[in-house]
């Protein structure tokens, strides 16, 4: 595992964009897992900028699979993961939407949708690289506490703390408006990726980040289960990392000099 501590959230996003760009240049047909959220969005903005400045960078040959979608939400809903990805990345680079996949939260048969999504990831050879954000309670995708390393794409129920975080006014204005369920890629699928990238920035993510490294990994903090992965890169800023001891997190690289 490597932990990369960047001076601030923008630098962390740049570092994440660097890693994604490098992998895309090395393998243009990359199978990429992607998350939504404010934190990865900064890295997507940076990737779009680089797409316009680096002529070698192309998204034409990659395939993407998003980690989750809200149940009941169609792709035209501005609050859906599909809409978010289209407007933050997919429609801003040389991608056709056919290369991009987000589970359909409005599917008639959600169980079948999950099965088909999982099978399609497998048919594409699994994920090369997956980009994840961190939920306040340690969730990744929408693998809430209690999720196991054997979990696959499925329908899940949100915890009260996730509903509270989602209804902060930015995407959902109140608890009543906030969905209570999602379809999420499972931890087994994520753990099968060749490289896992997790980004967490800001003081609000400090506790969740610490819990990844505190004690033994377990389903109470789903992100801690990624520690067993041979290529797990955690990119954070100093606010999120404050107080984290090297002994807790294993390898620490302070990326300050990299900029
Ligand atoms: C949601 C998403 C996650 C994301 C998390 C953190 O829960 N399902 O994929 O990682 O939010 O989002 P943010 O970066 O906005 O804090």
mmCIF file of C-alpha atoms and ligand atoms in Angstrom:
data_model
loop_
_atom_site.group_PDB
_atom_site.id
_atom_site.type_symbol
_atom_site.label_atom_id
_atom_site.label_comp_id
_atom_site.label_asym_id
_atom_site.label_seq_id
_atom_site.Cartn_x
_atom_site.Cartn_y
_atom_site.Cartn_z
ATOM 1 C CA UNK A 1 0.000 0.000 0.000
ATOM 2 C CA UNK A 2 1.190 3.524 -0.533
ATOM 3 C CA UNK A 3 -0.129 6.640 1.110
ATOM 4 C CA UNK A 4 0.573 9.882 -0.717
ATOM 5 C CA UNK A 5 0.089 13.014 1.364
ATOM 6 C CA UNK A 6 -0.325 16.141 -0.762
ATOM 7 C CA UNK A 7 -0.296 19.721 0.557
ATOM 8 C CA UNK A 8 -3.945 20.428 -0.315
ATOM 9 C CA UNK A 9 -7.034 19.063 -2.089
ATOM 10 C CA UNK A 10 -6.080 20.562 -5.460
ATOM 11 C CA UNK A 11 -2.634 18.974 -5.352
ATOM 12 C CA UNK A 12 -4.218 15.654 -4.372
ATOM 13 C CA UNK A 13 -6.542 15.904 -7.388
ATOM 14 C CA UNK A 14 -3.558 16.674 -9.625
ATOM 15 C CA UNK A 15 -1.675 13.707 -8.250
ATOM 16 C CA UNK A 16 -4.680 11.448 -8.877
ATOM 17 C CA UNK A 17 -5.060 12.826 -12.414
ATOM 18 C CA UNK A 18 -1.341 12.097 -12.963
ATOM 19 C CA UNK A 19 -1.795 8.473 -11.992
ATOM 20 C CA UNK A 20 -4.864 8.013 -14.204
ATOM 21 C CA UNK A 21 -3.192 9.800 -17.115
ATOM 22 C CA UNK A 22 -0.085 7.594 -16.816
ATOM 23 C CA UNK A 23 -2.141 4.402 -16.843
ATOM 24 C CA UNK A 24 -4.220 5.595 -19.802
ATOM 25 C CA UNK A 25 -1.117 6.497 -21.792
ATOM 26 C CA UNK A 26 0.452 3.121 -21.007
ATOM 27 C CA UNK A 27 -2.759 1.240 -21.896
ATOM 28 C CA UNK A 28 -5.328 3.224 -23.898
ATOM 29 C CA UNK A 29 -7.800 0.312 -23.718
ATOM 30 C CA UNK A 30 -7.914 0.619 -19.917
ATOM 31 C CA UNK A 31 -10.968 -0.756 -18.093
ATOM 32 C CA UNK A 32 -11.616 1.941 -15.552
ATOM 33 C CA UNK A 33 -13.822 1.896 -12.459
ATOM 34 C CA UNK A 34 -15.014 5.382 -11.470
ATOM 35 C CA UNK A 35 -16.735 6.991 -8.507
ATOM 36 C CA UNK A 36 -18.750 10.190 -8.276
ATOM 37 C CA UNK A 37 -18.374 12.795 -5.513
ATOM 38 C CA UNK A 38 -16.777 16.174 -4.933
ATOM 39 C CA UNK A 39 -13.300 14.739 -4.342
ATOM 40 C CA UNK A 40 -12.864 12.681 -7.540
ATOM 41 C CA UNK A 41 -14.603 15.496 -9.503
ATOM 42 C CA UNK A 42 -11.573 17.753 -8.996
ATOM 43 C CA UNK A 43 -9.381 15.066 -10.569
ATOM 44 C CA UNK A 44 -11.827 14.675 -13.482
ATOM 45 C CA UNK A 45 -11.645 18.454 -14.079
ATOM 46 C CA UNK A 46 -7.871 18.152 -14.209
ATOM 47 C CA UNK A 47 -8.058 15.183 -16.612
ATOM 48 C CA UNK A 48 -10.289 17.217 -18.942
ATOM 49 C CA UNK A 49 -7.730 20.059 -18.849
ATOM 50 C CA UNK A 50 -4.947 17.624 -19.693
ATOM 51 C CA UNK A 51 -6.978 16.100 -22.492
ATOM 52 C CA UNK A 52 -6.971 19.537 -24.113
ATOM 53 C CA UNK A 53 -3.259 20.128 -23.554
ATOM 54 C CA UNK A 54 -1.750 16.665 -24.108
ATOM 55 C CA UNK A 55 -2.419 15.481 -27.641
ATOM 56 C CA UNK A 56 -1.378 11.938 -26.751
ATOM 57 C CA UNK A 57 -4.087 11.580 -24.126
ATOM 58 C CA UNK A 58 -7.174 9.883 -25.512
ATOM 59 C CA UNK A 59 -10.187 8.250 -23.877
ATOM 60 C CA UNK A 60 -11.400 6.761 -27.140
ATOM 61 C CA UNK A 61 -10.339 3.204 -26.382
ATOM 62 C CA UNK A 62 -11.066 2.869 -22.665
ATOM 63 C CA UNK A 63 -14.163 1.363 -21.058
ATOM 64 C CA UNK A 64 -15.606 2.721 -17.821
ATOM 65 C CA UNK A 65 -17.781 1.217 -15.102
ATOM 66 C CA UNK A 66 -19.107 3.454 -12.370
ATOM 67 C CA UNK A 67 -19.271 2.154 -8.843
ATOM 68 C CA UNK A 68 -22.865 3.074 -8.023
ATOM 69 C CA UNK A 69 -26.199 4.676 -8.843
ATOM 70 C CA UNK A 70 -29.197 5.737 -6.755
ATOM 71 C CA UNK A 71 -32.183 3.419 -6.901
ATOM 72 C CA UNK A 72 -35.147 4.987 -8.662
ATOM 73 C CA UNK A 73 -33.058 7.572 -10.483
ATOM 74 C CA UNK A 74 -32.905 7.751 -14.277
ATOM 75 C CA UNK A 75 -29.915 9.009 -16.282
ATOM 76 C CA UNK A 76 -31.566 12.360 -17.061
ATOM 77 C CA UNK A 77 -31.975 13.219 -13.401
ATOM 78 C CA UNK A 78 -29.287 15.849 -12.636
ATOM 79 C CA UNK A 79 -28.701 14.210 -9.250
ATOM 80 C CA UNK A 80 -27.893 10.784 -10.719
ATOM 81 C CA UNK A 81 -24.379 9.362 -10.965
ATOM 82 C CA UNK A 82 -24.879 8.979 -14.736
ATOM 83 C CA UNK A 83 -25.681 12.669 -15.154
ATOM 84 C CA UNK A 84 -22.735 13.619 -12.930
ATOM 85 C CA UNK A 85 -20.273 11.544 -14.971
ATOM 86 C CA UNK A 86 -21.623 12.746 -18.322
ATOM 87 C CA UNK A 87 -21.257 16.375 -17.315
ATOM 88 C CA UNK A 88 -17.958 16.126 -15.378
ATOM 89 C CA UNK A 89 -16.018 13.849 -17.704
ATOM 90 C CA UNK A 90 -17.612 11.700 -20.399
ATOM 91 C CA UNK A 91 -19.051 14.453 -22.594
ATOM 92 C CA UNK A 92 -15.986 16.662 -22.150
ATOM 93 C CA UNK A 93 -13.445 14.267 -23.679
ATOM 94 C CA UNK A 94 -13.306 12.046 -26.768
ATOM 95 C CA UNK A 95 -15.573 9.328 -25.379
ATOM 96 C CA UNK A 96 -18.760 7.933 -26.789
ATOM 97 C CA UNK A 97 -21.352 7.152 -24.152
ATOM 98 C CA UNK A 98 -21.423 3.524 -25.341
ATOM 99 C CA UNK A 99 -17.991 3.037 -23.771
ATOM 100 C CA UNK A 100 -19.308 4.159 -20.391
ATOM 101 C CA UNK A 101 -21.373 2.124 -17.980
ATOM 102 C CA UNK A 102 -23.337 3.134 -14.908
ATOM 103 C CA UNK A 103 -25.874 0.746 -13.361
ATOM 104 C CA UNK A 104 -29.462 1.783 -14.125
ATOM 105 C CA UNK A 105 -31.134 2.762 -10.878
ATOM 106 C CA UNK A 106 -34.438 2.969 -12.741
ATOM 107 C CA UNK A 107 -34.206 -0.567 -14.204
ATOM 108 C CA UNK A 108 -37.412 -2.565 -14.059
ATOM 109 C CA UNK A 109 -35.623 -5.583 -12.559
ATOM 110 C CA UNK A 110 -32.856 -4.348 -10.271
ATOM 111 C CA UNK A 111 -31.546 -7.799 -9.424
ATOM 112 C CA UNK A 112 -31.125 -8.606 -13.093
ATOM 113 C CA UNK A 113 -29.485 -5.208 -13.669
ATOM 114 C CA UNK A 114 -26.884 -6.000 -10.977
ATOM 115 C CA UNK A 115 -26.202 -9.483 -12.371
ATOM 116 C CA UNK A 116 -25.800 -8.127 -15.905
ATOM 117 C CA UNK A 117 -23.516 -5.310 -14.700
ATOM 118 C CA UNK A 118 -21.262 -7.753 -12.863
ATOM 119 C CA UNK A 119 -21.173 -10.107 -15.861
ATOM 120 C CA UNK A 120 -20.325 -7.239 -18.191
ATOM 121 C CA UNK A 121 -17.367 -6.164 -16.042
ATOM 122 C CA UNK A 122 -16.150 -9.763 -16.146
ATOM 123 C CA UNK A 123 -16.682 -9.994 -19.912
ATOM 124 C CA UNK A 124 -14.421 -6.937 -20.244
ATOM 125 C CA UNK A 125 -11.675 -8.728 -18.333
ATOM 126 C CA UNK A 126 -12.299 -7.023 -14.951
ATOM 127 C CA UNK A 127 -11.108 -3.580 -13.895
ATOM 128 C CA UNK A 128 -7.565 -2.425 -14.559
ATOM 129 C CA UNK A 129 -7.849 0.603 -12.344
ATOM 130 C CA UNK A 130 -10.582 1.752 -9.979
ATOM 131 C CA UNK A 131 -10.866 5.293 -8.632
ATOM 132 C CA UNK A 132 -12.699 5.587 -5.324
ATOM 133 C CA UNK A 133 -13.790 8.353 -2.969
ATOM 134 C CA UNK A 134 -14.306 7.791 0.753
ATOM 135 C CA UNK A 135 -17.628 8.054 2.557
ATOM 136 C CA UNK A 136 -17.699 9.579 6.065
ATOM 137 C CA UNK A 137 -18.457 6.185 7.541
ATOM 138 C CA UNK A 138 -15.694 4.436 5.568
ATOM 139 C CA UNK A 139 -17.908 3.325 2.681
ATOM 140 C CA UNK A 140 -16.560 2.959 -0.831
ATOM 141 C CA UNK A 141 -18.910 3.028 -3.793
ATOM 142 C CA UNK A 142 -21.979 2.457 -1.647
ATOM 143 C CA UNK A 143 -20.540 -0.529 0.212
ATOM 144 C CA UNK A 144 -21.806 0.489 3.612
ATOM 145 C CA UNK A 145 -20.434 -0.840 6.930
ATOM 146 C CA UNK A 146 -21.174 -4.559 7.124
ATOM 147 C CA UNK A 147 -20.245 -5.195 3.471
ATOM 148 C CA UNK A 148 -17.972 -8.184 3.037
ATOM 149 C CA UNK A 149 -15.040 -8.942 0.739
ATOM 150 C CA UNK A 150 -17.284 -11.407 -1.082
ATOM 151 C CA UNK A 151 -19.904 -8.824 -2.052
ATOM 152 C CA UNK A 152 -20.780 -8.262 -5.729
ATOM 153 C CA UNK A 153 -22.911 -5.677 -7.526
ATOM 154 C CA UNK A 154 -26.158 -5.478 -5.595
ATOM 155 C CA UNK A 155 -28.917 -3.320 -4.175
ATOM 156 C CA UNK A 156 -28.056 -1.776 -0.802
ATOM 157 C CA UNK A 157 -29.798 0.261 1.887
ATOM 158 C CA UNK A 158 -28.116 3.455 3.152
ATOM 159 C CA UNK A 159 -27.205 3.936 6.787
ATOM 160 C CA UNK A 160 -28.651 6.972 8.590
ATOM 161 C CA UNK A 161 -25.232 8.695 8.496
ATOM 162 C CA UNK A 162 -24.976 8.307 4.706
ATOM 163 C CA UNK A 163 -28.487 9.738 4.278
ATOM 164 C CA UNK A 164 -27.477 12.670 6.502
ATOM 165 C CA UNK A 165 -24.275 13.249 4.472
ATOM 166 C CA UNK A 166 -26.129 13.074 1.146
ATOM 167 C CA UNK A 167 -28.816 15.523 2.254
ATOM 168 C CA UNK A 168 -26.325 18.327 2.908
ATOM 169 C CA UNK A 169 -28.052 20.625 0.413
ATOM 170 C CA UNK A 170 -25.642 20.183 -2.461
ATOM 171 C CA UNK A 171 -27.251 17.255 -4.215
ATOM 172 C CA UNK A 172 -30.304 16.610 -2.063
ATOM 173 C CA UNK A 173 -31.986 19.420 -0.196
ATOM 174 C CA UNK A 174 -33.514 17.409 2.619
ATOM 175 C CA UNK A 175 -33.617 13.947 4.139
ATOM 176 C CA UNK A 176 -37.073 13.462 2.565
ATOM 177 C CA UNK A 177 -35.646 14.017 -0.914
ATOM 178 C CA UNK A 178 -32.640 11.750 -0.380
ATOM 179 C CA UNK A 179 -32.813 8.240 -1.826
ATOM 180 C CA UNK A 180 -32.473 5.443 0.686
ATOM 181 C CA UNK A 181 -30.982 2.815 -1.613
ATOM 182 C CA UNK A 182 -28.389 2.376 -4.342
ATOM 183 C CA UNK A 183 -26.963 -0.218 -6.677
ATOM 184 C CA UNK A 184 -23.286 -0.614 -5.918
ATOM 185 C CA UNK A 185 -20.366 -2.526 -7.317
ATOM 186 C CA UNK A 186 -19.273 -5.010 -4.634
ATOM 187 C CA UNK A 187 -16.046 -5.202 -2.692
ATOM 188 C CA UNK A 188 -15.054 -8.470 -4.409
ATOM 189 C CA UNK A 189 -15.293 -6.738 -7.799
ATOM 190 C CA UNK A 190 -13.281 -3.756 -6.538
ATOM 191 C CA UNK A 191 -10.648 -6.013 -4.939
ATOM 192 C CA UNK A 192 -10.189 -7.827 -8.254
ATOM 193 C CA UNK A 193 -9.034 -4.576 -9.917
ATOM 194 C CA UNK A 194 -5.332 -4.530 -10.747
ATOM 195 C CA UNK A 195 -4.830 -1.142 -9.084
ATOM 196 C CA UNK A 196 -7.058 0.625 -6.538
ATOM 197 C CA UNK A 197 -6.847 4.398 -6.063
ATOM 198 C CA UNK A 198 -8.623 6.009 -3.122
ATOM 199 C CA UNK A 199 -8.806 9.775 -2.703
ATOM 200 C CA UNK A 200 -9.823 11.542 0.521
ATOM 201 C CA UNK A 201 -9.333 15.214 1.290
ATOM 202 C CA UNK A 202 -10.418 17.734 3.896
ATOM 203 C CA UNK A 203 -10.756 17.647 7.646
ATOM 204 C CA UNK A 204 -14.216 16.052 7.278
ATOM 205 C CA UNK A 205 -12.600 12.857 5.959
ATOM 206 C CA UNK A 206 -9.932 12.709 8.677
ATOM 207 C CA UNK A 207 -11.788 10.339 10.972
ATOM 208 C CA UNK A 208 -12.806 7.958 8.179
ATOM 209 C CA UNK A 209 -9.225 7.923 6.881
ATOM 210 C CA UNK A 210 -7.819 7.174 10.320
ATOM 211 C CA UNK A 211 -10.266 4.328 10.731
ATOM 212 C CA UNK A 212 -8.858 2.664 7.586
ATOM 213 C CA UNK A 213 -5.532 2.266 9.364
ATOM 214 C CA UNK A 214 -6.673 1.812 12.976
ATOM 215 C CA UNK A 215 -6.535 -1.783 14.100
ATOM 216 C CA UNK A 216 -7.471 -4.789 12.029
ATOM 217 C CA UNK A 217 -9.276 -4.366 8.714
ATOM 218 C CA UNK A 218 -12.928 -5.410 8.913
ATOM 219 C CA UNK A 219 -16.398 -4.874 7.446
ATOM 220 C CA UNK A 220 -17.174 -2.135 10.009
ATOM 221 C CA UNK A 221 -14.933 0.119 7.882
ATOM 222 C CA UNK A 222 -15.293 -1.195 4.316
ATOM 223 C CA UNK A 223 -12.356 0.886 2.978
ATOM 224 C CA UNK A 224 -10.026 -0.852 5.471
ATOM 225 C CA UNK A 225 -10.619 -4.116 3.582
ATOM 226 C CA UNK A 226 -8.667 -2.661 0.657
ATOM 227 C CA UNK A 227 -5.481 -2.815 2.730
ATOM 228 C CA UNK A 228 -5.009 -6.437 1.688
ATOM 229 C CA UNK A 229 -4.753 -5.432 -1.985
ATOM 230 C CA UNK A 230 -1.231 -5.625 -3.484
ATOM 231 C CA UNK A 231 -1.609 -2.278 -5.325
ATOM 232 C CA UNK A 232 -3.608 0.065 -3.167
ATOM 233 C CA UNK A 233 -2.736 3.777 -3.467
ATOM 234 C CA UNK A 234 -4.313 6.265 -1.076
ATOM 235 C CA UNK A 235 -4.048 9.925 -2.083
ATOM 236 C CA UNK A 236 -4.882 12.448 0.636
ATOM 237 C CA UNK A 237 -4.244 16.047 1.623
ATOM 238 C CA UNK A 238 -2.643 17.208 4.838
ATOM 239 C CA UNK A 239 -5.986 18.042 6.451
ATOM 240 C CA UNK A 240 -7.289 14.495 6.039
ATOM 241 C CA UNK A 241 -3.935 12.994 7.049
ATOM 242 C CA UNK A 242 -3.303 15.176 10.089
ATOM 243 C CA UNK A 243 -2.317 13.115 13.098
ATOM 244 C CA UNK A 244 -1.828 9.937 11.110
ATOM 245 C CA UNK A 245 1.313 8.130 12.217
ATOM 246 C CA UNK A 246 3.584 6.361 9.720
ATOM 247 C CA UNK A 247 3.361 3.260 11.882
ATOM 248 C CA UNK A 248 -0.434 3.182 11.440
ATOM 249 C CA UNK A 249 -0.467 3.648 7.699
ATOM 250 C CA UNK A 250 2.556 1.684 6.547
ATOM 251 C CA UNK A 251 4.422 3.401 3.760
ATOM 252 C CA UNK A 252 4.063 7.168 3.687
ATOM 253 C CA UNK A 253 5.239 9.305 0.826
ATOM 254 C CA UNK A 254 4.870 13.006 1.346
ATOM 255 C CA UNK A 255 4.357 14.354 -2.143
ATOM 256 C CA UNK A 256 5.033 17.983 -1.250
ATOM 257 C CA UNK A 257 8.306 17.982 -3.235
ATOM 258 C CA UNK A 258 6.630 16.518 -6.279
ATOM 259 C CA UNK A 259 5.026 19.856 -7.170
HETATM 260 C C1 LIG B 1 -20.790 8.858 -2.273
HETATM 261 C C2 LIG B 1 -20.338 8.017 -3.443
HETATM 262 C C3 LIG B 1 -18.939 7.558 -3.230
HETATM 263 C C4 LIG B 1 -18.078 8.738 -2.883
HETATM 264 C C5 LIG B 1 -18.539 9.384 -1.614
HETATM 265 C C6 LIG B 1 -17.713 10.566 -1.175
HETATM 266 O O1 LIG B 1 -21.040 8.114 -1.179
HETATM 267 N N1 LIG B 1 -21.145 6.863 -3.654
HETATM 268 O O2 LIG B 1 -18.484 6.928 -4.399
HETATM 269 O O3 LIG B 1 -16.782 8.280 -2.706
HETATM 270 O O4 LIG B 1 -19.845 9.839 -1.877
HETATM 271 O O5 LIG B 1 -18.071 11.706 -1.900
HETATM 272 P P1 LIG B 1 -17.403 13.100 -1.725
HETATM 273 O O6 LIG B 1 -16.113 13.043 -2.460
HETATM 274 O O7 LIG B 1 -18.358 14.065 -2.359
HETATM 275 O O8 LIG B 1 -17.217 13.351 -0.275
#
